[in-house]
XYZ file of C-alpha atoms in Angstrom:
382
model
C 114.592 29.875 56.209
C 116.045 32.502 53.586
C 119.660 31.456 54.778
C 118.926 27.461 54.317
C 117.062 28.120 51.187
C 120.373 30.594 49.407
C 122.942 27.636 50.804
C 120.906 24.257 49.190
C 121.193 26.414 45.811
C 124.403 26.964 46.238
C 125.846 23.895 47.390
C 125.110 22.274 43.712
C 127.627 24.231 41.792
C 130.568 23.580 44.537
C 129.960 19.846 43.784
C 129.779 19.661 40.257
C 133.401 22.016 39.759
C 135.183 19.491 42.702
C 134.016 16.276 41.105
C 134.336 16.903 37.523
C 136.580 14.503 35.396
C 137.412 12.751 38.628
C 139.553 16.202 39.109
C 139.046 18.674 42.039
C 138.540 21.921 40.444
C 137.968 25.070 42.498
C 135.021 27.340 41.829
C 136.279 30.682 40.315
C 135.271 33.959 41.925
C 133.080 34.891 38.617
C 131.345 31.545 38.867
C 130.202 31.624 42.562
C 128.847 35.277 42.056
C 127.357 34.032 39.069
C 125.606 31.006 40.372
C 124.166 33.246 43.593
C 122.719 35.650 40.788
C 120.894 32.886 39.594
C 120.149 30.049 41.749
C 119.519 32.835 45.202
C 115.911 34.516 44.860
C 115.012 36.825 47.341
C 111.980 35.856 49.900
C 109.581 38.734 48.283
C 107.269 37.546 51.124
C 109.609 38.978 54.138
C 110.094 42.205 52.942
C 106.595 42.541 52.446
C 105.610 41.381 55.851
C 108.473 43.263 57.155
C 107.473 46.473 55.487
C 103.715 46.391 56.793
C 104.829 46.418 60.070
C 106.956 49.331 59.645
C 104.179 50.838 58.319
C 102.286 49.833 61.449
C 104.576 51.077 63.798
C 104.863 54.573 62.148
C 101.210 54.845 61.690
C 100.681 53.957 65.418
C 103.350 56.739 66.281
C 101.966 59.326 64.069
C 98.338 58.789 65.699
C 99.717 58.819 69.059
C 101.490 62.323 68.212
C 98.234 63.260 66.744
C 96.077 62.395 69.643
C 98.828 63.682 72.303
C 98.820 67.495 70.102
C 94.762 67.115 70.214
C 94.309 66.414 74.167
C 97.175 68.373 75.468
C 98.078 67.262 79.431
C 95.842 69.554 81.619
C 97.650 70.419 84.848
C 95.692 69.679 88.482
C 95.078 73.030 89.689
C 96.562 73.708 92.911
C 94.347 72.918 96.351
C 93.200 75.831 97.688
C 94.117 76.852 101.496
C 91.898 75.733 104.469
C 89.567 77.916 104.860
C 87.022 78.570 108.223
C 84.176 76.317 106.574
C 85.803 74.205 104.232
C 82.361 72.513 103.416
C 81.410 75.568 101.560
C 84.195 75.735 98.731
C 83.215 72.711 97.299
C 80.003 74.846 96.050
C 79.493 74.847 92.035
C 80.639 77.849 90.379
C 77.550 80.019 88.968
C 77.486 81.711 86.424
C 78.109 85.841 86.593
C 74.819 87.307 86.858
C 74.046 91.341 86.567
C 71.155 91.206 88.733
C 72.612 89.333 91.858
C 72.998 91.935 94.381
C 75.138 91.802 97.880
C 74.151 90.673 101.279
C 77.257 91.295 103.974
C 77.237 90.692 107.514
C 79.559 91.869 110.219
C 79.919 91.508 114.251
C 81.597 94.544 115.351
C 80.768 94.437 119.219
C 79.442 92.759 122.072
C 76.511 95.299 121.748
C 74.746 97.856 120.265
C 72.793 100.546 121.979
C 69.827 100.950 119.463
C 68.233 103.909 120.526
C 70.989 106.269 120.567
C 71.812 104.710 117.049
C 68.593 105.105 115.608
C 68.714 108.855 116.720
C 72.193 109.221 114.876
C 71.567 107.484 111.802
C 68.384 109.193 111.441
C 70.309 112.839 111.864
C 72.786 111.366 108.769
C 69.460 110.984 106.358
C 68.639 107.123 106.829
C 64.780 106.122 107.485
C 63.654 103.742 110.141
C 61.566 101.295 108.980
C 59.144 100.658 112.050
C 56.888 98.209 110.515
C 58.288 95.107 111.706
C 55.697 93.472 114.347
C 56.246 93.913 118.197
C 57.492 90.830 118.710
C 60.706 91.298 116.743
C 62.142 93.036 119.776
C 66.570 93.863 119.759
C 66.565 95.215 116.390
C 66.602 97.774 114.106
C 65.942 98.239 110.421
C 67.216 101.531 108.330
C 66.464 102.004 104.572
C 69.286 103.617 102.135
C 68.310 106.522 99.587
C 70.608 105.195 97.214
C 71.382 101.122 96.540
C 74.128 99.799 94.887
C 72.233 98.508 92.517
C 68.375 98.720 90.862
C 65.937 96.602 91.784
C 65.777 96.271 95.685
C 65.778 98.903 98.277
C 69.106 99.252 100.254
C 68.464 98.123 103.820
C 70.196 97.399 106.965
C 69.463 95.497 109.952
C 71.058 96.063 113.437
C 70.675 93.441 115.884
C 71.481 94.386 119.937
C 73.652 91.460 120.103
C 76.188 93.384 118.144
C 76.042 92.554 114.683
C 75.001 94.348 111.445
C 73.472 93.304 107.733
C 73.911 94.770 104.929
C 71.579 94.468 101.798
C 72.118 95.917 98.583
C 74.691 99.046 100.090
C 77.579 100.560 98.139
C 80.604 100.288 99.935
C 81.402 103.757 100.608
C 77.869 104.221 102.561
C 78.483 101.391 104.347
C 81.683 102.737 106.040
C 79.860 105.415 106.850
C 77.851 103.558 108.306
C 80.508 101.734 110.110
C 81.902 105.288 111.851
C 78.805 106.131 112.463
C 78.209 102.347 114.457
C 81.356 103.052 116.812
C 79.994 105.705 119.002
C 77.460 103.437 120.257
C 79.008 99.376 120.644
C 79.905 98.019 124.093
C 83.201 96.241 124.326
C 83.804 97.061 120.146
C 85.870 94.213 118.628
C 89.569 94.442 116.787
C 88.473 96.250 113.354
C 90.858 93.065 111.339
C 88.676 90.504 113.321
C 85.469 91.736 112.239
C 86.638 92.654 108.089
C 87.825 88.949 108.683
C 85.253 86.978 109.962
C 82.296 88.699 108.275
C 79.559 86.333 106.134
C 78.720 87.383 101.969
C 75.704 85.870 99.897
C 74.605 87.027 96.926
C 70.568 87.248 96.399
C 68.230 88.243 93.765
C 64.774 88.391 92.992
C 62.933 86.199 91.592
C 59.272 84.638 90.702
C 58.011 81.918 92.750
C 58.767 81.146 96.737
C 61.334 82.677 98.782
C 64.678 80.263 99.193
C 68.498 79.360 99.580
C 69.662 77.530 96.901
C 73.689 76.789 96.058
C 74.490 79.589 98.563
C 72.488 82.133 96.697
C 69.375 83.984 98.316
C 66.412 84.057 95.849
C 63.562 86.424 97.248
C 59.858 86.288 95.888
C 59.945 89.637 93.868
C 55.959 89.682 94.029
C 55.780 90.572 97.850
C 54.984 93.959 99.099
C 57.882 95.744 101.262
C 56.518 94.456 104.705
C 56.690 90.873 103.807
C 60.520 91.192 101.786
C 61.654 92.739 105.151
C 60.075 89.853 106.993
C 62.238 87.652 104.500
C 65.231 89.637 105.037
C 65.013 89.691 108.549
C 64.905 85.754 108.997
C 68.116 85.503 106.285
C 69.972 87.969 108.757
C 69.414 86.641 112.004
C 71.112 83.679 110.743
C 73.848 85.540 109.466
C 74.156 87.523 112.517
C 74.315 84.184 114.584
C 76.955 82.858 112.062
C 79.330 86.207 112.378
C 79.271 86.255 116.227
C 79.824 82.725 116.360
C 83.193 83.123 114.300
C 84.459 85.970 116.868
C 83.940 83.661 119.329
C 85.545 80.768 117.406
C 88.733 83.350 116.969
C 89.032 83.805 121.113
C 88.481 80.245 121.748
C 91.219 79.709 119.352
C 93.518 82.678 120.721
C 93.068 81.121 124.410
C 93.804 77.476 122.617
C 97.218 79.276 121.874
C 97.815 80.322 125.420
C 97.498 77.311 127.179
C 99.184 74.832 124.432
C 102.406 74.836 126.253
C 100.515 73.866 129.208
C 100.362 69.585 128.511
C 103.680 70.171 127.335
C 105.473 71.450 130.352
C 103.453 68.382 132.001
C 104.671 66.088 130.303
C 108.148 66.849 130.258
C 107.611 66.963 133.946
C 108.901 71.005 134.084
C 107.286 73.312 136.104
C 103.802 75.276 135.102
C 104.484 78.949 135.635
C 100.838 79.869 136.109
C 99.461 81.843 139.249
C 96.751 80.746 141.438
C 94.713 83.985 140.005
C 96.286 83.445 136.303
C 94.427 80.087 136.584
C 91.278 81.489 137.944
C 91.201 84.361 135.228
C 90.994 81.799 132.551
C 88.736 79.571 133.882
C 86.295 82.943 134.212
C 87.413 83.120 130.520
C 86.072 79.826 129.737
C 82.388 79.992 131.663
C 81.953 83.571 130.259
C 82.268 82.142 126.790
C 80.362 79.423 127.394
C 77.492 81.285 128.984
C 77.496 83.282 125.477
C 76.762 80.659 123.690
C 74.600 78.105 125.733
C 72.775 80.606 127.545
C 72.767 84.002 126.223
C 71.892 83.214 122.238
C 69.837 81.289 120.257
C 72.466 78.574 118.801
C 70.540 75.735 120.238
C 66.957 76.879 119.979
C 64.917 78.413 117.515
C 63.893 81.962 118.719
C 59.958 82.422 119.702
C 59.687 84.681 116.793
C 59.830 81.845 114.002
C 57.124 79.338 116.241
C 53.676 81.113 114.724
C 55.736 82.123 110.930
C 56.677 78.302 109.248
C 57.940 79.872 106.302
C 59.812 82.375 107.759
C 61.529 79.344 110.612
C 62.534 77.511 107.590
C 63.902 80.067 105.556
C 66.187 80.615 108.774
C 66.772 76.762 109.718
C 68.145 76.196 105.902
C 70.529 79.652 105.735
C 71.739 77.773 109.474
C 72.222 74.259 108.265
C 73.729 76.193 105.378
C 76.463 77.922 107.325
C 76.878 74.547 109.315
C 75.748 76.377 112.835
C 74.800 73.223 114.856
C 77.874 71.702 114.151
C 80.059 74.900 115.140
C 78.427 74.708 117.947
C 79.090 71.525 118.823
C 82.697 71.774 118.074
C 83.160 74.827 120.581
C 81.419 73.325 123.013
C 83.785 69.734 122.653
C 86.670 72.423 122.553
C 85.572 74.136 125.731
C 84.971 70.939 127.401
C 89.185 70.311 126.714
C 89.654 73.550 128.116
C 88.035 73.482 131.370
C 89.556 69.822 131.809
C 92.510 71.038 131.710
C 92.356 74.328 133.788
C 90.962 71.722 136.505
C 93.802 69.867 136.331
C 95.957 73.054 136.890
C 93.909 74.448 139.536
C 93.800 71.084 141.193
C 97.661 70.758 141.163
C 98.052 74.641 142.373
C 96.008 73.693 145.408
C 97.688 70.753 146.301
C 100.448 72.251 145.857
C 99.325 75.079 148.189
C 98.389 73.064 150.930
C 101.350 71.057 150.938
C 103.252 74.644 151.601
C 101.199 74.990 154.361
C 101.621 71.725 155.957
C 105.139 72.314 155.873
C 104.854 75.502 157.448
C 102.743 73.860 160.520
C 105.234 71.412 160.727
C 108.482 73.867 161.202
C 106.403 75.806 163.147
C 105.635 72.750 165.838
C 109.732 72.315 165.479
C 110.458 75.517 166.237
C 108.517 75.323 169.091
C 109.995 72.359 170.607
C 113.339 73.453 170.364
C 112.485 76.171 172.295
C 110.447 74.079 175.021
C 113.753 72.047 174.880
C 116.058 75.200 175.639
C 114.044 75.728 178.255
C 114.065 72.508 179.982
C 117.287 72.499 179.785
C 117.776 75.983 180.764
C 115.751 75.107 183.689
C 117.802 72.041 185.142
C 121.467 74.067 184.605
């Protein structure tokens, strides 16, 4: 519009110098410059419009720098390895408190001969605490001089199925401890396995009803000493049943390893180098690990101590649900199932394949001994 607006003022002034006195008369430099000073007015209107949105634009840029400098990108934090219970690093983060003290359970062995570890704890200095009722048979409670920290009374629980709790113990007495434990466990387990696969809450005490809550232990700090070791005692049992149920999680795992190549070699159609006894050793394996856990704990029942004590059976039901028991359980047991599937199949084809080298056998044997009724026929008609 500018452009058609400059030319139809200009146009005038090249008609008026060619038509002049009938003569054709061409416009002189200093006259066209002349005219376009005059006649040609800038379109204030553009620039203007044109100017806003420059302002625009650099006002939008500036508050987008602005905003970008004010909310700086925040990096996604890396994912954190797979752990044994994934489940429970998803808790919230609590804030650092002074007063929460330590609970730490380990499974060091199959078993624990109590009364020859009662004797030698007691010649180190620690008390037995025998006030636990009668019914609260396979265990044994010792109480620490000195706690790590103020508040509670150190104390540690001994169960015979081979696993220990520690409550509010410094470190160095509970290595000590730990020596001391080694002279009396049955079939003692690998000393990485059981730093590894060992269970840590934090409690405190606090006003108001015993509970679990966010993965922290909060004890009723107006009970007397019998009752907090009542408490205690149904928080450990399920941490004792949690610790012995990873060790057996980390053989199941470690015979999973053994017999991977196993469907492997099948299915490439190669030959199984596994004995007839090889086979038979892990299927004994298999059943004795089973037995552990179906038969020989409480996984799948609630012990007869928690029937006539409600509080105490759900203080220990929620620490289970909490480290996810049932369903370890149930996984092993699926596991297991695989397992023993699959050593059937093997003992199966060993079998078979047994008793096909025996019919073989019979049958050379029944050749052999009609060649030699044939020598002799013949033998006998020469």
């Amino acid at each position: 519009m500018n452009q058609k607006i400059s030319n139809t003022n200009v146009l005038p002034p090249f008609n008026t110098a060619c038509c002049q006195d009938g003569k054709a008369y061409l416009p002189t430099r200093n006259s066209v410059s002349t005219h376009r000073k005059v006649t040609h007015k800038p379109n204030l209107l553009g620039s203007k419009w044109f100017i806003k949105i420059l302002k625009r634009h650099s006002s939008s840029v500036s508050t987008e720098t602005v905003s970008k400098q004010d909310f700086p990108q925040i990096k996604r934090p890396l994912k954190a390895s797979r752990t044994r219970q994934p489940s429970r690093t998803n808790l919230p983060v609590l804030p650092v408190n002074e007063d929460l003290m330590q609970c730490t359970a380990f499974a060091t062995a199959d078993e624990y001969h109590l009364g020859s570890l009662s004797q030698d704890l007691t010649s180190h200095g620690y008390v037995e605490v025998t006030s636990l009722p009668r019914d609260a048979a396979n265990i044994l409670v010792m109480g620490v001089e000195n706690s790590a920290k103020e508040g509670d009374p150190g104390t540690i629980f001994f169960f015979r199925e081979g696993a220990a709790v520690f409550w509010n113990v410094k470190d160095q007495t509970m290595k000590h401890v730990m020596q001391v434990l080694e002279k009396h466990e049955i079939q003692p387990y690998e000393i990485a396995l059981v730093h590894w696969e060992n269970e840590e809450l934090n409690y405190t005490k606090t006003e108001g009803q015993s509970k679990l809550h966010r993965g922290e232990i909060r004890l009723n700090s107006e009970l007397d000493l019998d009752d907090a070791i009542l408490e205690k005692f149904a928080f450990s049992n399920a941490l004792c049943l949690s610790v012995k149920l990873a060790i057996w999680e980390a053989s199941l795992d470690k015979f999973v390893e053994s017999i991977q190549s196993i469907p492997e070699a099948l299915k490439a159609g190669k030959k199984v180098k596994l004995s007839h006894e090889e086979v038979m050793q892990k299927m004994g394996e298999l059943f004795a690990l089973r037995h552990r856990i179906n038969l020989s704990s409480d996984f799948l029942i609630t012990p007869d101590f928690y029937w006539d004590r409600e509080n105490l059976e759900e203080l220990y039901d929620k620490t289970c649900r909490f480290l996810s028991i049932t369903r370890r359980v149930k996984v092993m047991n699926e596991k297991l199932q695989h397992c023993m599937e699959l050593t059937d199949l093997m003992r199966n084809h060993l079998t078979e394949k047994r008793a096909l080298r025996l019919e073989w056998m019979i049958v050379i044997l029944i050749t052999i001994e009609v060649l030699f009724e044939l020598g002799r026929v013949c033998f006998l008609i020469k």
